[in-house]
PDB file of C-alpha atoms in Angstrom:
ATOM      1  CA  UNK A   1      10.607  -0.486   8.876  1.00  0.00           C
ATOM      2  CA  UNK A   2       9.272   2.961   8.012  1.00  0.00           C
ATOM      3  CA  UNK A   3       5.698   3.830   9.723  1.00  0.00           C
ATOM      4  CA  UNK A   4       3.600   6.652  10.099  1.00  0.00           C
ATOM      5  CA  UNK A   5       1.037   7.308  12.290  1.00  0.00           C
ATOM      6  CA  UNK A   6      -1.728  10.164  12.641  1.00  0.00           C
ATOM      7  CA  UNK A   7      -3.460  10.866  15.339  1.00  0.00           C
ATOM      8  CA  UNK A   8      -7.365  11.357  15.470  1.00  0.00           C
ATOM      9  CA  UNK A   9      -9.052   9.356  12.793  1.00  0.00           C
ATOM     10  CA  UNK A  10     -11.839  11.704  12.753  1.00  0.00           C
ATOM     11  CA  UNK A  11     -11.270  15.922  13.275  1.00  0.00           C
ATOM     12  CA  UNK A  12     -13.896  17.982  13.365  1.00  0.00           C
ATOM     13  CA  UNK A  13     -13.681  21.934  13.124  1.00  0.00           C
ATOM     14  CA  UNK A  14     -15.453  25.145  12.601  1.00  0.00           C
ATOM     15  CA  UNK A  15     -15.270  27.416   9.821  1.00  0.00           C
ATOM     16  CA  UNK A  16     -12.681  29.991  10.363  1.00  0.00           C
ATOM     17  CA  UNK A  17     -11.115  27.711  13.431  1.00  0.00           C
ATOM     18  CA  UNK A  18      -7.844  26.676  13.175  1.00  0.00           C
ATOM     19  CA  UNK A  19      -7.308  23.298  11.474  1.00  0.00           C
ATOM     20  CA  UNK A  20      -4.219  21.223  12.968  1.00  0.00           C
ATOM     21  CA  UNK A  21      -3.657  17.230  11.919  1.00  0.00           C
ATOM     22  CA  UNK A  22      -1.210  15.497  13.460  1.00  0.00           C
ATOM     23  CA  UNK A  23       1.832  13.269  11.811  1.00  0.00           C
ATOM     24  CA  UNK A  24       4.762  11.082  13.447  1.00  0.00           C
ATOM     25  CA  UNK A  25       7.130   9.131  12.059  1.00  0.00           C
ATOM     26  CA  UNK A  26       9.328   6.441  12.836  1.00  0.00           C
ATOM     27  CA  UNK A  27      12.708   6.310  11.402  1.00  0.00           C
ATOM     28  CA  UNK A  28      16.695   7.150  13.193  1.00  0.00           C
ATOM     29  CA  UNK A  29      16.723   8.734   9.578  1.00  0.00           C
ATOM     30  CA  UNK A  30      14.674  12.075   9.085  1.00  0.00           C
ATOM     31  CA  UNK A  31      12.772  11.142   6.173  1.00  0.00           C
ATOM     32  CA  UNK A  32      11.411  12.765   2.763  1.00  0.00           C
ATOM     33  CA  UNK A  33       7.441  13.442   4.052  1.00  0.00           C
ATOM     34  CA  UNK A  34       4.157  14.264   2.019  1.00  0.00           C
ATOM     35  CA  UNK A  35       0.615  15.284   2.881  1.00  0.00           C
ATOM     36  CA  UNK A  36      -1.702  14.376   0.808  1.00  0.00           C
ATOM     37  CA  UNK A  37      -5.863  15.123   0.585  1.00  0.00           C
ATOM     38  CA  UNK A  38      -8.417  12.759  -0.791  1.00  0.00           C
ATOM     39  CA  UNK A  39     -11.994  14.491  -1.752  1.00  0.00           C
ATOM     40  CA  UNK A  40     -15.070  12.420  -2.020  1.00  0.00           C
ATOM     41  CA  UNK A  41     -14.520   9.717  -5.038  1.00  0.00           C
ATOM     42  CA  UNK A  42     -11.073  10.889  -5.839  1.00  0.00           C
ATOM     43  CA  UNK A  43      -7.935  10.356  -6.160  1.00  0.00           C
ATOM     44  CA  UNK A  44      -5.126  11.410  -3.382  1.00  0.00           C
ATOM     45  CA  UNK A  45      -3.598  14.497  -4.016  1.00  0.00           C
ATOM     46  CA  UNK A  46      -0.004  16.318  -3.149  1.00  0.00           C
ATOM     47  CA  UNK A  47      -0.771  18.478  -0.865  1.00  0.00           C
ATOM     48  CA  UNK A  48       2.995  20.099   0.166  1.00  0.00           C
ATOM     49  CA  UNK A  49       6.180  17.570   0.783  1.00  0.00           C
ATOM     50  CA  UNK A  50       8.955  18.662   2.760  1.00  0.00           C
ATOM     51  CA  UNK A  51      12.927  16.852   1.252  1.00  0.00           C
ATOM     52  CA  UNK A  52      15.392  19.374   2.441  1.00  0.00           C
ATOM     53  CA  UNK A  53      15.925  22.448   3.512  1.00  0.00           C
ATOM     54  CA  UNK A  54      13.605  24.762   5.161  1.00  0.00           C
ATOM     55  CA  UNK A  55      11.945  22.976   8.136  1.00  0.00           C
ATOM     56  CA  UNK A  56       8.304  25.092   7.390  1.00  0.00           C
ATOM     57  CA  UNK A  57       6.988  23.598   4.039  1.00  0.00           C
ATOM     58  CA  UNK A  58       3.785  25.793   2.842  1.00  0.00           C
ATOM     59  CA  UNK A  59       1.851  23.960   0.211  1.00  0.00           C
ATOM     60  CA  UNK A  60      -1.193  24.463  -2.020  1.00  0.00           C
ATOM     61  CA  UNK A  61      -5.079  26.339  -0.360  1.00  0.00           C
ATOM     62  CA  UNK A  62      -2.926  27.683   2.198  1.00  0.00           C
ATOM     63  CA  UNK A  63      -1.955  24.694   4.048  1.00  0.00           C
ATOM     64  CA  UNK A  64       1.704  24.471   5.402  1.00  0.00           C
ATOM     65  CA  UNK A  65       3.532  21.628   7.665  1.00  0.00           C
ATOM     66  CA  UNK A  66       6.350  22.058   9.800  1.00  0.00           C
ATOM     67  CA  UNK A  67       9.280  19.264  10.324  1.00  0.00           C
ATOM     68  CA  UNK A  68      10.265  19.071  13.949  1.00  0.00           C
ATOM     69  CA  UNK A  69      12.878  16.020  13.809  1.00  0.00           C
ATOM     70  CA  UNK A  70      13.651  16.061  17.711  1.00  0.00           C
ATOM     71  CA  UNK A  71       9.537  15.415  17.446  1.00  0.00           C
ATOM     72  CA  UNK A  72       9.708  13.090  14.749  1.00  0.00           C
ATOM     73  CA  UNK A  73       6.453  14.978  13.907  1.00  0.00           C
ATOM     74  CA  UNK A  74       4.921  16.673  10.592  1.00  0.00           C
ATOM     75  CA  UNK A  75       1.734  17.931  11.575  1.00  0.00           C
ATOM     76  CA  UNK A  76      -0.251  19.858   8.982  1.00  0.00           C
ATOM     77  CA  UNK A  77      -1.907  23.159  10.044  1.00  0.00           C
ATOM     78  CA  UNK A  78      -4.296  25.985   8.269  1.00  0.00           C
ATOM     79  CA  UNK A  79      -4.888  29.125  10.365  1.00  0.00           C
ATOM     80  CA  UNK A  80      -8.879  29.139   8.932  1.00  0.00           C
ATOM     81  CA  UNK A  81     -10.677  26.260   8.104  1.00  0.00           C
ATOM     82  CA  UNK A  82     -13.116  26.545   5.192  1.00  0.00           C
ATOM     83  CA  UNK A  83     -16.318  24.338   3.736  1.00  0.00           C
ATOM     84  CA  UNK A  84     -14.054  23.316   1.164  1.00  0.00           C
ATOM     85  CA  UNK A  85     -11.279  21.818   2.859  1.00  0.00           C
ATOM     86  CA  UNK A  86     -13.536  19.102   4.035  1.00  0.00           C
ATOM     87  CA  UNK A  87     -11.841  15.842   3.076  1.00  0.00           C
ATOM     88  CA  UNK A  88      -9.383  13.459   3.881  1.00  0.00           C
ATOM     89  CA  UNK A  89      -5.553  13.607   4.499  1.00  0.00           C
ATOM     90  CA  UNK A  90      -2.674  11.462   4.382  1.00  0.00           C
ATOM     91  CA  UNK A  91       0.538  11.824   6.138  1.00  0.00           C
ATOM     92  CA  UNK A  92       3.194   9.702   4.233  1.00  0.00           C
ATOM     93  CA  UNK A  93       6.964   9.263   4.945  1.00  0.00           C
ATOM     94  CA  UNK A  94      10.059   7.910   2.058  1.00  0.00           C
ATOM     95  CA  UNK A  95      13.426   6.620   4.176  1.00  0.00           C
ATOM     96  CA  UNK A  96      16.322   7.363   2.613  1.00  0.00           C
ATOM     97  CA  UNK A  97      16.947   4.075   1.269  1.00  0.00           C
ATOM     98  CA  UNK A  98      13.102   2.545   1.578  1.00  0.00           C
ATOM     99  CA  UNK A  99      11.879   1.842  -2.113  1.00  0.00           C
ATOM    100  CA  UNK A 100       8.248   3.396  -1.941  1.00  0.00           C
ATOM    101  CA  UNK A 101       6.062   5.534   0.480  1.00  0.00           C
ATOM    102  CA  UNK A 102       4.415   4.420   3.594  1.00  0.00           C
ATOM    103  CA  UNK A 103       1.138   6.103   4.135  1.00  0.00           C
ATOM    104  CA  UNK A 104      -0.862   6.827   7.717  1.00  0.00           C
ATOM    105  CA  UNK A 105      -3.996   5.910   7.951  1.00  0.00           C
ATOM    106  CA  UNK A 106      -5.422   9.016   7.325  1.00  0.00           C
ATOM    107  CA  UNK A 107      -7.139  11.456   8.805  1.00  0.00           C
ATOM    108  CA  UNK A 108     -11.210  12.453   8.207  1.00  0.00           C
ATOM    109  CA  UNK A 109     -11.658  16.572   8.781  1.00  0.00           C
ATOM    110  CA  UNK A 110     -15.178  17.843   8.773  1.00  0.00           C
ATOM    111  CA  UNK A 111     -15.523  21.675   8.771  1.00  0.00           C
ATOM    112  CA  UNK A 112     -18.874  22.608  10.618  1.00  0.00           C
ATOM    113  CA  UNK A 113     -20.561  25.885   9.553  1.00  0.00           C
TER     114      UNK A 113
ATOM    115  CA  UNK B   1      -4.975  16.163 -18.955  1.00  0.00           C
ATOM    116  CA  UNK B   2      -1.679  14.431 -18.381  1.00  0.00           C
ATOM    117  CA  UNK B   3      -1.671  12.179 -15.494  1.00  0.00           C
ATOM    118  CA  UNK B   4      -2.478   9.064 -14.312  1.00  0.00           C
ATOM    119  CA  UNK B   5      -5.796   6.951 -16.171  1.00  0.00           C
ATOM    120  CA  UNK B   6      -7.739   4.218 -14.847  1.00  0.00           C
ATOM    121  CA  UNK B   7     -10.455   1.882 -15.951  1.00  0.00           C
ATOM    122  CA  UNK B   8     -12.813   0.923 -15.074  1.00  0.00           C
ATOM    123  CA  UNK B   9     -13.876   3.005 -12.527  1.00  0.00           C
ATOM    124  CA  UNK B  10     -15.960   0.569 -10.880  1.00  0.00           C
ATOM    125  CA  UNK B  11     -16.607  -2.933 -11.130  1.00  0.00           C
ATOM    126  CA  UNK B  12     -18.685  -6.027  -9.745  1.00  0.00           C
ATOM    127  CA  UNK B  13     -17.030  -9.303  -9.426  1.00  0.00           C
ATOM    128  CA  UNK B  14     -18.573 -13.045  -8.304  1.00  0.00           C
ATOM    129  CA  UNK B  15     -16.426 -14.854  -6.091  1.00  0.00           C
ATOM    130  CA  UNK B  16     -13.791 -16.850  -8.300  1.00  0.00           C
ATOM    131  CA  UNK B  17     -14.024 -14.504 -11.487  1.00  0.00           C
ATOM    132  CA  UNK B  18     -11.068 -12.934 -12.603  1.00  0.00           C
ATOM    133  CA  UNK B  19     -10.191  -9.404 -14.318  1.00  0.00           C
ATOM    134  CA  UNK B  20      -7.176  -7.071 -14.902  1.00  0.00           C
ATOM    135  CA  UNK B  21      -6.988  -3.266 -13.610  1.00  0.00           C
ATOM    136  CA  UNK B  22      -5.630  -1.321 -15.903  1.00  0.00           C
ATOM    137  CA  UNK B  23      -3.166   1.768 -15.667  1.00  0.00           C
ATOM    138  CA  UNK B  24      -1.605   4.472 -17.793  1.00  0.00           C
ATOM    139  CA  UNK B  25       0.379   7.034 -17.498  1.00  0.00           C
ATOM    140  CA  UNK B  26       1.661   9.796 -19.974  1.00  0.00           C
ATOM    141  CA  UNK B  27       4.051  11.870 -17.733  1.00  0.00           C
ATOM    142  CA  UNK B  28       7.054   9.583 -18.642  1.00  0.00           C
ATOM    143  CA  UNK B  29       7.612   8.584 -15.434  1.00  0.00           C
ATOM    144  CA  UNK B  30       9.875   5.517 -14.399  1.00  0.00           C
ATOM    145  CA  UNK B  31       8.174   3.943 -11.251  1.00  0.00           C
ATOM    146  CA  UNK B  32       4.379   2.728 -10.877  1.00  0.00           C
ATOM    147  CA  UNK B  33       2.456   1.364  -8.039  1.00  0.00           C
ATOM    148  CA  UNK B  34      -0.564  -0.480  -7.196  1.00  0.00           C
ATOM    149  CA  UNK B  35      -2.065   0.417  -3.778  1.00  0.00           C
ATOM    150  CA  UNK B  36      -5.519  -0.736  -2.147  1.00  0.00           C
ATOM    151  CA  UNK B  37      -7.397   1.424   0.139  1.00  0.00           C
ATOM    152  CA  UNK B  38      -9.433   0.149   3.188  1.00  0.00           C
ATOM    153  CA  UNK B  39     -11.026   2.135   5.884  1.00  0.00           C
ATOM    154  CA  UNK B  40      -9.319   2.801   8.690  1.00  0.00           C
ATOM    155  CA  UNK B  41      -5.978   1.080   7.002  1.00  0.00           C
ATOM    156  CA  UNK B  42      -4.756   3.919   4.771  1.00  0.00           C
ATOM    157  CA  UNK B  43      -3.325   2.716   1.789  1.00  0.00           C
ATOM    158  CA  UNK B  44      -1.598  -0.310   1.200  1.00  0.00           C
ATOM    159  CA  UNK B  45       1.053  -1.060  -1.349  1.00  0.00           C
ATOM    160  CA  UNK B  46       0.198  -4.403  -3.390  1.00  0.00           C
ATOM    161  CA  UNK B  47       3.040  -4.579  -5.824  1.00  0.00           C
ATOM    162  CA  UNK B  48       5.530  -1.700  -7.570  1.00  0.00           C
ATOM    163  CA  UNK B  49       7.550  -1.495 -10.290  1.00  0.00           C
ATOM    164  CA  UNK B  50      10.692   1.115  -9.962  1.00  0.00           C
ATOM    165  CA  UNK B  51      11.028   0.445 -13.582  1.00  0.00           C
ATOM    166  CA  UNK B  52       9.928  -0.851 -17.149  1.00  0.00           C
ATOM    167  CA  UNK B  53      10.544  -4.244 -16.743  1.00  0.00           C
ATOM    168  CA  UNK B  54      10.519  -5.048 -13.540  1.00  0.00           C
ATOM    169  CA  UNK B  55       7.834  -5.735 -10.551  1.00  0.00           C
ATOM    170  CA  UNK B  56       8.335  -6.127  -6.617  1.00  0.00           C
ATOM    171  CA  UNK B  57       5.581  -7.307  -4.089  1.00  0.00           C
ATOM    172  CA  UNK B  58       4.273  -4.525  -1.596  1.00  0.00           C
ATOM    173  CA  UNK B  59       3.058  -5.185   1.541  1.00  0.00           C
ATOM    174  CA  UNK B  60       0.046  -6.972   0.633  1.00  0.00           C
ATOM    175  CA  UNK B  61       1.012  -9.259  -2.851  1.00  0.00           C
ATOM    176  CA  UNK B  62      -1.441 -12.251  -2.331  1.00  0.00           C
ATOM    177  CA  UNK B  63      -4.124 -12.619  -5.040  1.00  0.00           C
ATOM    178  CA  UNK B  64      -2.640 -10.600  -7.005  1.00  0.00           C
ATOM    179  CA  UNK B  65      -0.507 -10.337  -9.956  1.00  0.00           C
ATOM    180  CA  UNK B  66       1.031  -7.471 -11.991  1.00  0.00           C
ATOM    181  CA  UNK B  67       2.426  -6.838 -15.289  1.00  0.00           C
ATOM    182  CA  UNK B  68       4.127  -3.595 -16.403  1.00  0.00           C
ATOM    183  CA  UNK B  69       3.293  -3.810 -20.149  1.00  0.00           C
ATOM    184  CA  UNK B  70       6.007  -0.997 -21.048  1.00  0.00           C
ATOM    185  CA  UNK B  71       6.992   2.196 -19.773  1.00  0.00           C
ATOM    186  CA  UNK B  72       3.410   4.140 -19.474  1.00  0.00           C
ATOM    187  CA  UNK B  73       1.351   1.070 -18.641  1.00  0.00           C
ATOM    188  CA  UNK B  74       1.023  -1.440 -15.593  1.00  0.00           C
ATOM    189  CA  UNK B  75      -2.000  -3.662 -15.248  1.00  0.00           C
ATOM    190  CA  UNK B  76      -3.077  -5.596 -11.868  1.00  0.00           C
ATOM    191  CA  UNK B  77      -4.664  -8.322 -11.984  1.00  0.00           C
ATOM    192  CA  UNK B  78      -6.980 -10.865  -9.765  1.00  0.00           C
ATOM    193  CA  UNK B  79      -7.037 -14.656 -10.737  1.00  0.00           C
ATOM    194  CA  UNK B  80     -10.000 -15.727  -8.670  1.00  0.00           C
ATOM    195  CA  UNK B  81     -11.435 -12.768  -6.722  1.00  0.00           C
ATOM    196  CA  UNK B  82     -12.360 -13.035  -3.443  1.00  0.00           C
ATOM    197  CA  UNK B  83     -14.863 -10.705  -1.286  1.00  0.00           C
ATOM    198  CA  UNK B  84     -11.268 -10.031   0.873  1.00  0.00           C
ATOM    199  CA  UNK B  85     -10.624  -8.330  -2.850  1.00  0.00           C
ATOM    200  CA  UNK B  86     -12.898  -5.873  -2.148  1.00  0.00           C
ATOM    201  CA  UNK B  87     -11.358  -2.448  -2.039  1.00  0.00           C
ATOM    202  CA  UNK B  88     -10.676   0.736  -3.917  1.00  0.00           C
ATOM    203  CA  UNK B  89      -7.788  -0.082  -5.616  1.00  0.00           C
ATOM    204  CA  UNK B  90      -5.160   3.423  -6.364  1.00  0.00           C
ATOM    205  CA  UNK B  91      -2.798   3.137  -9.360  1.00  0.00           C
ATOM    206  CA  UNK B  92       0.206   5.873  -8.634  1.00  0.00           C
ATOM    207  CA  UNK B  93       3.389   7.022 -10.618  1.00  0.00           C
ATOM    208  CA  UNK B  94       6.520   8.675  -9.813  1.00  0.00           C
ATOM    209  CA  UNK B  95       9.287  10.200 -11.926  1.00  0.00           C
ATOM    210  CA  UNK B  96      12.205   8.072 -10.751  1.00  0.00           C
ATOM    211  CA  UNK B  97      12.482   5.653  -8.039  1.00  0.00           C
ATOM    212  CA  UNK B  98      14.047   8.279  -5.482  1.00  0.00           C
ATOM    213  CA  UNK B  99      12.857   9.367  -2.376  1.00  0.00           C
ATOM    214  CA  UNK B 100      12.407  12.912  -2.778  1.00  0.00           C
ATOM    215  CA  UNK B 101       9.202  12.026  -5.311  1.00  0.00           C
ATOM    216  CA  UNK B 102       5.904  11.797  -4.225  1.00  0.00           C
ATOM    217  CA  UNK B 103       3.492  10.172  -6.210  1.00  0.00           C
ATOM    218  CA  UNK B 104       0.870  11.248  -9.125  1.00  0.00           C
ATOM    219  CA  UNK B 105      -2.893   9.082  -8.200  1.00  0.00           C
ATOM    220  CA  UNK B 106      -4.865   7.896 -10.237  1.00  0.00           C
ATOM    221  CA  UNK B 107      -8.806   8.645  -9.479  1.00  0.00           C
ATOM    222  CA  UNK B 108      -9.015   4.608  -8.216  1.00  0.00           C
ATOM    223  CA  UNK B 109     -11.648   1.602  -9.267  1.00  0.00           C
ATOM    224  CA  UNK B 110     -14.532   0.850  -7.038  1.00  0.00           C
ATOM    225  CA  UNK B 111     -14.100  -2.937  -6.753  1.00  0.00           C
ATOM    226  CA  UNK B 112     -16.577  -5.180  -5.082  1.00  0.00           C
ATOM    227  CA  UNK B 113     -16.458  -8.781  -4.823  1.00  0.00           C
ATOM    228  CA  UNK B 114     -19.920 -10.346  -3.786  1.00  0.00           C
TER     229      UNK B 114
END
């Protein structure tokens, strides 16, 4: 079965650092994958997804994610963290055949000033 | 706004009392899902269905049923809540049942069972 798994329940940066959250998956198949960010009392929202093609996958308030299959990885990266982007993200992964995403468990980011 | 619509937004249940989440969408998509969110657990999928008409069970089914009431519309419901029930519970929707989709959330209900 399809997992995901982030790394670092909790990341903490500065404004203007860079901001880097970490995604793996598990699957022989390279799968469809999706970040998604939750603010405070929402709903989750797309954030970028990567299906085919280019392995660099830039996606919306600058954030982009690069597939590395001989990583299995998907790790989401901003070059300058602002207040805003305070909130919480979700690595998710969609096999080939698999009927639904799996999510990660998310990830908390804090952006100090 | 097109999307996905939820109600309530927040609700407190006694132990044994049941009550249906409901969920609309207007983007004509095919597939809905029901997810709960936990801390620390991500999000869980309770029960989907890739179509109108028909419902699967998710990773975490128990205490819970589902109806998808036609194509925009699928309702979850809890017979006899439990404080195990208590959760933010996500609605989602996707245009077809294929893995290059990600999903459209709804803004979730607060639930608390006490």
């Amino acid at each position: 079965a399809q997992s995901v798994t982030q790394l670092g329940s909790h990341v903490s940066v500065s404004e203007g650092a860079l901001v880097l959250l970490r995604c793996n998956y598990s699957s022989s198949v390279p799968p469809y994958l999706f970040w998604y960010v939750q603010y405070p009392n929402q709903g989750l929202q797309l954030l970028l997804k990567y299906t085919t093609g280019a392995t660099l996958v830039k996606g919306i308030n600058g954030f982009e994610a690069e597939f590395k299959k001989s990583e299995t990885s998907f790790h989401l990266t901003k070059p300058s963290a602002h207040m805003s982007d305070a909130a919480e993200y979700f690595c998710a992964a969609r096999s080939g055949s698999a009927r639904q995403l799996t999510f990660g468990s998310g990830t908390q980011l804090t952006v100090l000033p | 706004n097109a999307g996905v619509t939820q109600t309530p937004k927040f609700q407190v249940l006694k132990t044994g009392q049941s009550m249906t989440l409901q969920c609309a969408q207007d983007m004509n998509h095919n597939s809905m899902y029901w997810y709960r969110q936990d801390p620390g657990m991500g999000l869980r999928l309770i029960y989907y269905s890739a179509s109108e008409g028909t419902t699967d069970k998710g990773e975490v089914p128990n205490g819970y049923n589902v109806s998808r009431l036609n194509k925009r519309e699928f309702s979850l419901r809890l017979e006899s809540a439990a404080p195990s029930q208590t959760s933010v519970y996500f609605c989602a929707s996707s245009e077809l049942e294929v893995s290059g989709y990600g999903y459209t959330f709804g803004s979730g209900t607060r639930l608390t069972v006490v």
